[in-house]
mmCIF file of C-alpha atoms in Angstrom:
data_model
loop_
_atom_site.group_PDB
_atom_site.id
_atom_site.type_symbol
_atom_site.label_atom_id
_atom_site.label_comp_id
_atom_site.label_asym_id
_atom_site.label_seq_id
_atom_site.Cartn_x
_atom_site.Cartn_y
_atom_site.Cartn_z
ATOM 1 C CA UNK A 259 -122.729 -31.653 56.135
ATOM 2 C CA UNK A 260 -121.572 -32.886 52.435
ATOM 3 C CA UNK A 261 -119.254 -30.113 50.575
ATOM 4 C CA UNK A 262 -120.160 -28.051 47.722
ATOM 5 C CA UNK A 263 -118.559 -29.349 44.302
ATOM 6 C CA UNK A 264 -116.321 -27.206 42.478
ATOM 7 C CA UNK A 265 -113.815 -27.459 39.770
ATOM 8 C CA UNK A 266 -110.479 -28.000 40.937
ATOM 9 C CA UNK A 267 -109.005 -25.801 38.508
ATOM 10 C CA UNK A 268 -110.244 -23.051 36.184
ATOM 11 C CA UNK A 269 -108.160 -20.855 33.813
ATOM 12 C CA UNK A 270 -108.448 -17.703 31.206
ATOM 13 C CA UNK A 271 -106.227 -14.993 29.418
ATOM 14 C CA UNK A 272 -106.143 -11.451 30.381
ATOM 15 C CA UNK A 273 -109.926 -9.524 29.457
ATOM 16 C CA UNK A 274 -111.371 -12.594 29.134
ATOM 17 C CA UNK A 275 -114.250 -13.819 31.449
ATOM 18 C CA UNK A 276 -114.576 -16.898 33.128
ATOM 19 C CA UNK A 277 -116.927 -19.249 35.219
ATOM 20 C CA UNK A 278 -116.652 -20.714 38.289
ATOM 21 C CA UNK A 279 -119.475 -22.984 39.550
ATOM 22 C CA UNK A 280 -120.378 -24.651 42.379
ATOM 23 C CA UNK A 281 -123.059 -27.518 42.609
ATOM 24 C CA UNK A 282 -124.666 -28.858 45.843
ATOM 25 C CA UNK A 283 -127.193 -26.437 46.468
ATOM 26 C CA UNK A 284 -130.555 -24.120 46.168
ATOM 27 C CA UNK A 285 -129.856 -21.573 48.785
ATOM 28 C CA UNK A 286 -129.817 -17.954 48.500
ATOM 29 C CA UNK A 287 -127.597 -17.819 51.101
ATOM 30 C CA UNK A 288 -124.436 -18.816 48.622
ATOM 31 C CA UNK A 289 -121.203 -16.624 49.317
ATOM 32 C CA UNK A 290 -117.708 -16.579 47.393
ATOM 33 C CA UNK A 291 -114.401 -15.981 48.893
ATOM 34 C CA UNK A 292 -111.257 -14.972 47.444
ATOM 35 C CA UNK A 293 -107.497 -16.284 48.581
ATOM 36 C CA UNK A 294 -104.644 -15.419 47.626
ATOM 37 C CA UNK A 295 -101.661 -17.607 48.701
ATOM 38 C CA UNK A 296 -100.792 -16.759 52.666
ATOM 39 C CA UNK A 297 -103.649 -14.758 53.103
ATOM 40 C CA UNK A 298 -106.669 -14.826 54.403
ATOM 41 C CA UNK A 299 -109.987 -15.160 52.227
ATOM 42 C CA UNK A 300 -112.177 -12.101 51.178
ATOM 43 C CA UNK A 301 -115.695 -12.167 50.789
ATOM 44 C CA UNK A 302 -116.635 -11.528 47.110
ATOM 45 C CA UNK A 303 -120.284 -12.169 46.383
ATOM 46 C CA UNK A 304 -122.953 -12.747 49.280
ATOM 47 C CA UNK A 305 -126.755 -13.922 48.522
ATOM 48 C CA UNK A 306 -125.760 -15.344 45.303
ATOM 49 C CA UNK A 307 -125.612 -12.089 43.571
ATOM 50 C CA UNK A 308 -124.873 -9.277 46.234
ATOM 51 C CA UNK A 309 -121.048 -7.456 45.927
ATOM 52 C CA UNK A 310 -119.794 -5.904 49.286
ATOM 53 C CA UNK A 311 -118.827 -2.753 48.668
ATOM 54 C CA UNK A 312 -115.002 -2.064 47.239
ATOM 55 C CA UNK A 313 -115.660 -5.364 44.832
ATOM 56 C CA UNK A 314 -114.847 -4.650 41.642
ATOM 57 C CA UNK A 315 -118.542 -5.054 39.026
ATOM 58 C CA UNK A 316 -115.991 -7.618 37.543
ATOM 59 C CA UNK A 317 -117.122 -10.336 39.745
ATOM 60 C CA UNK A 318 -120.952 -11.569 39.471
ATOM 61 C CA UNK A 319 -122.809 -14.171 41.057
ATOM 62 C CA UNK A 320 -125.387 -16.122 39.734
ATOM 63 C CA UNK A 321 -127.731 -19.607 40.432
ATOM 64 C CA UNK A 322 -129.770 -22.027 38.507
ATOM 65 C CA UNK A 323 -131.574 -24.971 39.885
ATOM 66 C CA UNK A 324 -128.586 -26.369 42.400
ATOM 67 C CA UNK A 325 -125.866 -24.668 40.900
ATOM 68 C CA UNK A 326 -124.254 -21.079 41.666
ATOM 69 C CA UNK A 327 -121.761 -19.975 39.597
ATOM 70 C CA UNK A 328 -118.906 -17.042 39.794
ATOM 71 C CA UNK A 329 -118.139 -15.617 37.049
ATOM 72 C CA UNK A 330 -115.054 -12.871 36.035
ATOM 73 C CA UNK A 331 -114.991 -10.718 33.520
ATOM 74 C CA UNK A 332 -112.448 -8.740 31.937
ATOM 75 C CA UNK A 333 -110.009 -10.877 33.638
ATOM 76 C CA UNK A 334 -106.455 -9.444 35.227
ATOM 77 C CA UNK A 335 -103.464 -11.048 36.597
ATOM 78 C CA UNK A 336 -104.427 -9.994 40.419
ATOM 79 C CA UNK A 337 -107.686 -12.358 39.657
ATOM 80 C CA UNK A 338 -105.448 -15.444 39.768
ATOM 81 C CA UNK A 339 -106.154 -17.054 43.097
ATOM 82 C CA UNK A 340 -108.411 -19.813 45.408
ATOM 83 C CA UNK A 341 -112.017 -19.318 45.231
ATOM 84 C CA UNK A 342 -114.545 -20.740 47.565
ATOM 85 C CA UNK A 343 -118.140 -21.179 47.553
ATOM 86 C CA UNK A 344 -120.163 -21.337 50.511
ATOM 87 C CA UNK A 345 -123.794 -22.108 51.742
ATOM 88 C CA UNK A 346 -126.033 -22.743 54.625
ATOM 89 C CA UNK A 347 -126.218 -26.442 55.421
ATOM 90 C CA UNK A 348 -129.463 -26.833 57.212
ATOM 91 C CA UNK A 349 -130.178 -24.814 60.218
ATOM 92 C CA UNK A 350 -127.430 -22.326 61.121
ATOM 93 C CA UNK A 351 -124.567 -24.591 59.708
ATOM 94 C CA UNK A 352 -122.589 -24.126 56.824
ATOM 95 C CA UNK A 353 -120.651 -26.001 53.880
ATOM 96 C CA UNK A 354 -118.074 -24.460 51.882
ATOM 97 C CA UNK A 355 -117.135 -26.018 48.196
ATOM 98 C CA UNK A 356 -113.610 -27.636 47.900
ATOM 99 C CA UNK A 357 -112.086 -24.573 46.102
ATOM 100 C CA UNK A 358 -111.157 -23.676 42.495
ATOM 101 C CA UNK A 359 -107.770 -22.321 41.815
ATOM 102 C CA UNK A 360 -108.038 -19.482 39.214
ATOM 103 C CA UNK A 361 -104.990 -19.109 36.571
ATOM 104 C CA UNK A 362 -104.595 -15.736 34.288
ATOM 105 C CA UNK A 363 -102.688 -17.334 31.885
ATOM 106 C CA UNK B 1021 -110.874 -0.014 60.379
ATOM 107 C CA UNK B 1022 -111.850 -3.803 61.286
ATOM 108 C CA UNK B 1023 -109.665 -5.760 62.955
ATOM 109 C CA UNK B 1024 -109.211 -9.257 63.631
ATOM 110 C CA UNK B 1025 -105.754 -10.747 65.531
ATOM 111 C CA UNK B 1026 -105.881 -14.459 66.686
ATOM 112 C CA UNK B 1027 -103.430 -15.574 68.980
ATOM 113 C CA UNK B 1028 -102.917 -19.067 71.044
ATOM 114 C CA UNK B 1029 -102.116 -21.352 68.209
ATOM 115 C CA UNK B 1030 -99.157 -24.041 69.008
ATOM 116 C CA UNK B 1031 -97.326 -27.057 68.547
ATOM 117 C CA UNK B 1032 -99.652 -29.953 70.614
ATOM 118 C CA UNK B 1033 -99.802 -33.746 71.327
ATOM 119 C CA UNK B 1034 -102.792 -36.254 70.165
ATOM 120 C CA UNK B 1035 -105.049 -36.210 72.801
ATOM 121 C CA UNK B 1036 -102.812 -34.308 75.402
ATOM 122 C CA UNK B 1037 -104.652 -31.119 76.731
ATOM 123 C CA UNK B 1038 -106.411 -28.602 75.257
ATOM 124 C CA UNK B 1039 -105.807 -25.616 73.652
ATOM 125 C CA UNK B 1040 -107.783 -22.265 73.888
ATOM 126 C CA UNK B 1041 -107.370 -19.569 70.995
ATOM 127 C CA UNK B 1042 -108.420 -16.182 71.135
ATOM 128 C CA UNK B 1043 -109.254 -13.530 68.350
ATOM 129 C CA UNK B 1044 -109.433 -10.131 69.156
ATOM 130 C CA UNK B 1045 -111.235 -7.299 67.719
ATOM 131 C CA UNK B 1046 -111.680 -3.995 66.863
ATOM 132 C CA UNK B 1047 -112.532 -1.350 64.657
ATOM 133 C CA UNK B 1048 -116.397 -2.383 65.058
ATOM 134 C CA UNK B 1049 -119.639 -2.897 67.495
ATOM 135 C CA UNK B 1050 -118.185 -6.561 68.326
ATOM 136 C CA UNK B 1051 -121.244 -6.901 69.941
ATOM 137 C CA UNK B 1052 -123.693 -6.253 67.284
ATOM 138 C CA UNK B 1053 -122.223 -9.401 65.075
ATOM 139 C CA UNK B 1054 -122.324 -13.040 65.116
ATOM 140 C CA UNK B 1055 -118.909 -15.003 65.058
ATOM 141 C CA UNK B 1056 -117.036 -17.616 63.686
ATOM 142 C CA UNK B 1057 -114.179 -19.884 63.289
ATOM 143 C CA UNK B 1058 -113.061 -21.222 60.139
ATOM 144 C CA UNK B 1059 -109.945 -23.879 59.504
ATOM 145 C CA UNK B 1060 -107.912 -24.934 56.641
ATOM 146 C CA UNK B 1061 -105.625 -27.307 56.692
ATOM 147 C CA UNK B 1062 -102.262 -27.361 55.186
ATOM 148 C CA UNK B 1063 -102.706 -27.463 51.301
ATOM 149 C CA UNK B 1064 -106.665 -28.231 52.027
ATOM 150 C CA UNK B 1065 -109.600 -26.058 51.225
ATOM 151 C CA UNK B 1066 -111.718 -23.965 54.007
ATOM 152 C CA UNK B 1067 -113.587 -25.789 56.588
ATOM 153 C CA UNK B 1068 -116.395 -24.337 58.819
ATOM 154 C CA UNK B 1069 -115.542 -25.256 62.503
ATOM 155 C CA UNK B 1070 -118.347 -22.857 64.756
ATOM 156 C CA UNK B 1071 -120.469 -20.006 64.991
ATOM 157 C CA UNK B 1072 -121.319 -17.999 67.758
ATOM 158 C CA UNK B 1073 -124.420 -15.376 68.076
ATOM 159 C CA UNK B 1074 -124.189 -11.517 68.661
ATOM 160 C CA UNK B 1075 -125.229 -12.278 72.421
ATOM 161 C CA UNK B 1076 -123.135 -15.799 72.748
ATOM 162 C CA UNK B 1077 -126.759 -17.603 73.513
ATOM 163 C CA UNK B 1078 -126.528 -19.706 71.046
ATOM 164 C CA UNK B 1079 -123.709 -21.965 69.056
ATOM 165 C CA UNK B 1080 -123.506 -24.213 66.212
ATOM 166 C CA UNK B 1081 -121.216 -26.850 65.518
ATOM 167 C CA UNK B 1082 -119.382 -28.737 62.596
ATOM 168 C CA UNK B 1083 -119.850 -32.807 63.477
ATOM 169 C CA UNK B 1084 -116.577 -32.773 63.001
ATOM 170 C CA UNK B 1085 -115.422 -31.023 66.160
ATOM 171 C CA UNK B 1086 -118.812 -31.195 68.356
ATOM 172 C CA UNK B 1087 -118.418 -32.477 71.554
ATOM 173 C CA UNK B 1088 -114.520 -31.601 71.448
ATOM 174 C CA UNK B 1089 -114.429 -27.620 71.314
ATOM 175 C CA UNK B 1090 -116.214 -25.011 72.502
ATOM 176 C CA UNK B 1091 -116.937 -21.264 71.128
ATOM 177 C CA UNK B 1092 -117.244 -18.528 73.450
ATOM 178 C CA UNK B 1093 -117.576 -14.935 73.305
ATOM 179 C CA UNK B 1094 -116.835 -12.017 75.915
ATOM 180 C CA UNK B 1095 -118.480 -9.078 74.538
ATOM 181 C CA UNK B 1096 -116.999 -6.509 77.312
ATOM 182 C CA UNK B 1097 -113.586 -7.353 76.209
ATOM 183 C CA UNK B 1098 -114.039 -7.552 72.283
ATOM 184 C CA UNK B 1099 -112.902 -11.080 72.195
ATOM 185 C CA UNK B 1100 -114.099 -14.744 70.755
ATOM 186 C CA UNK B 1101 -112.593 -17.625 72.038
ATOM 187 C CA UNK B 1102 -112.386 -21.300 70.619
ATOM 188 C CA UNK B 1103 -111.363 -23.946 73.594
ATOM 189 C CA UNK B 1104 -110.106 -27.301 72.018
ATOM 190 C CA UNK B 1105 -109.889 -30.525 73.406
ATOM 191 C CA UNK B 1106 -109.225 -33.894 72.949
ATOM 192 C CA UNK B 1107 -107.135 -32.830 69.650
ATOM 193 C CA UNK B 1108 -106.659 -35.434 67.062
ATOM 194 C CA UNK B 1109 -103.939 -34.830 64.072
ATOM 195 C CA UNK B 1110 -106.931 -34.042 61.535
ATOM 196 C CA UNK B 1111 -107.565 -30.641 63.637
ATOM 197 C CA UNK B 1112 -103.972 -29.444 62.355
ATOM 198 C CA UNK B 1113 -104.989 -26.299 60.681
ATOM 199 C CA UNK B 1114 -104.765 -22.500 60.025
ATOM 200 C CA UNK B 1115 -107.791 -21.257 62.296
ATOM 201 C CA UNK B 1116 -109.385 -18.152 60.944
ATOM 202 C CA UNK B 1117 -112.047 -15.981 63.072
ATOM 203 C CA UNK B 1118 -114.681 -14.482 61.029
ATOM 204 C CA UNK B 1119 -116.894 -11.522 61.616
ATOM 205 C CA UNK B 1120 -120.519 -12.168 59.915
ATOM 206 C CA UNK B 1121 -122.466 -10.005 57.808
ATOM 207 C CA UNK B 1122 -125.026 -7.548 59.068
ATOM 208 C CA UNK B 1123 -127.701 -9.997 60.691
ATOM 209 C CA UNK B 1124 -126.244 -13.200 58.796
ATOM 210 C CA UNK B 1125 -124.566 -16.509 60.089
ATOM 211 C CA UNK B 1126 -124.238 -17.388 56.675
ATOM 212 C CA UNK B 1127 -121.552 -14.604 55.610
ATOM 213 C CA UNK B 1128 -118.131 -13.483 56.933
ATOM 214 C CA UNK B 1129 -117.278 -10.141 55.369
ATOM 215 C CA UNK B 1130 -114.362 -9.715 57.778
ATOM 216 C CA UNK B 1131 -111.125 -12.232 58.265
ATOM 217 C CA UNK B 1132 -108.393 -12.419 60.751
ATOM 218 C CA UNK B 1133 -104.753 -13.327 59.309
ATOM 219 C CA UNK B 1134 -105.083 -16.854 61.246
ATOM 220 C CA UNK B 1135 -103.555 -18.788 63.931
ATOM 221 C CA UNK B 1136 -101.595 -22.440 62.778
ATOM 222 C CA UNK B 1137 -102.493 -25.161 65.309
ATOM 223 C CA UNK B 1138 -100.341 -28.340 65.057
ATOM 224 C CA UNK B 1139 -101.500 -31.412 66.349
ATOM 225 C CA UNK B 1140 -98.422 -33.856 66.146
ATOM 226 C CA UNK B 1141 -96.162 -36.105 68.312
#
């Protein structure tokens, strides 16, 4: 099961928007997760473009080819955290991308 | 409201026993959802360790631990269980239970606060 490929780092000011990709794959089964230091992740994007309810419209998902991408716009200082791709890895396993830490600068 | 509380984590030798956590739930049809266990290591990123169906017939396994844990599910008493054995110091890890999406393996819209396992002499 090899790992999804993301940035290690990623950065933006406040209202700007930023993109967060994630190579490795042609599912429509990607997922993003949000982590904030000591907590535990929360599901942000599902089926590469689907928000759970209580998500702020902020955060979009998108794919091309064997990349997905995150992207936030408008960005505010409770977006700085670890973000985490994820994807099906073959028959009912899954892979998740090394994370990308987020800063607001 | 969905709830997740795992329990059982510890301080453990290389090799020496096993360890069984648990991760209760509530607050939803436990029944009705596949499950899974997630780890992350200290520092590290996420990891996906096993997934269990809705009905517990059928499991699925990172290489990295097949063979050496087991998931299990008891759907009377809300609970998923992860037994581990044969513990190396690579296993060392926050181990988060994960409630999946409405009919997916492939989505966890619900996370537990974690258990830390330590695998050290």
């Amino acid at each position: 099961q090899s790992a999804l490929t993301q940035p290690p780092s990623a950065s933006g000011s406040p209202g700007q928007s930023v993109t967060i990709s994630c190579t490795g794959t042609t599912s429509d089964y990607v997922s993003w997760y949000q982590q904030h230091p000591g907590k535990a992740p929360k599901l942000m994007i599902y089926e590469v473009t689907k928000r759970p309810s209580g998500v702020p419209d902020r955060f979009s998902g998108s794919k091309s080819g064997s990349t997905a991408s995150l992207t936030v716009s408008g960005l505010q200082a409770e977006d700085e955290a670890d973000y985490y791709c994820s994807s099906n890895a073959g028959s009912k396993n899954l892979v998740f991308g090394g994370g990308t830490k987020l800063t607001v600068l | 409201e969905v709830q997740l509380l795992e329990s059982g984590g510890g301080l453990i030798q290389p090799g020496g026993g096993s360890l069984r956590l648990s991760c209760a739930a509530s607050g939803f049809t436990f029944s009705d959802y596949a499950m899974t266990w997630v780890r992350q290591a200290p520092g590290k990123g996420l990891e996906w360790v096993s997934t269990i169906s809705a009905s517990g017939g059928s499991t699925f396994y990172a290489d990295s631990v097949q063979g050496r844990f087991t998931i299990s599910r008891d759907n009377s008493k809300d609970t998923l269980y992860l037994q581990m054995s044969s513990l190396r110091a690579e296993d060392t890890a926050i181990y988060f239970c994960a409630k999946g999406g409405s009919g997916s393996y492939y989505r966890f819209d619900f996370w537990g606060q974690g258990t830390l396992v330590t695998v050290s002499s």
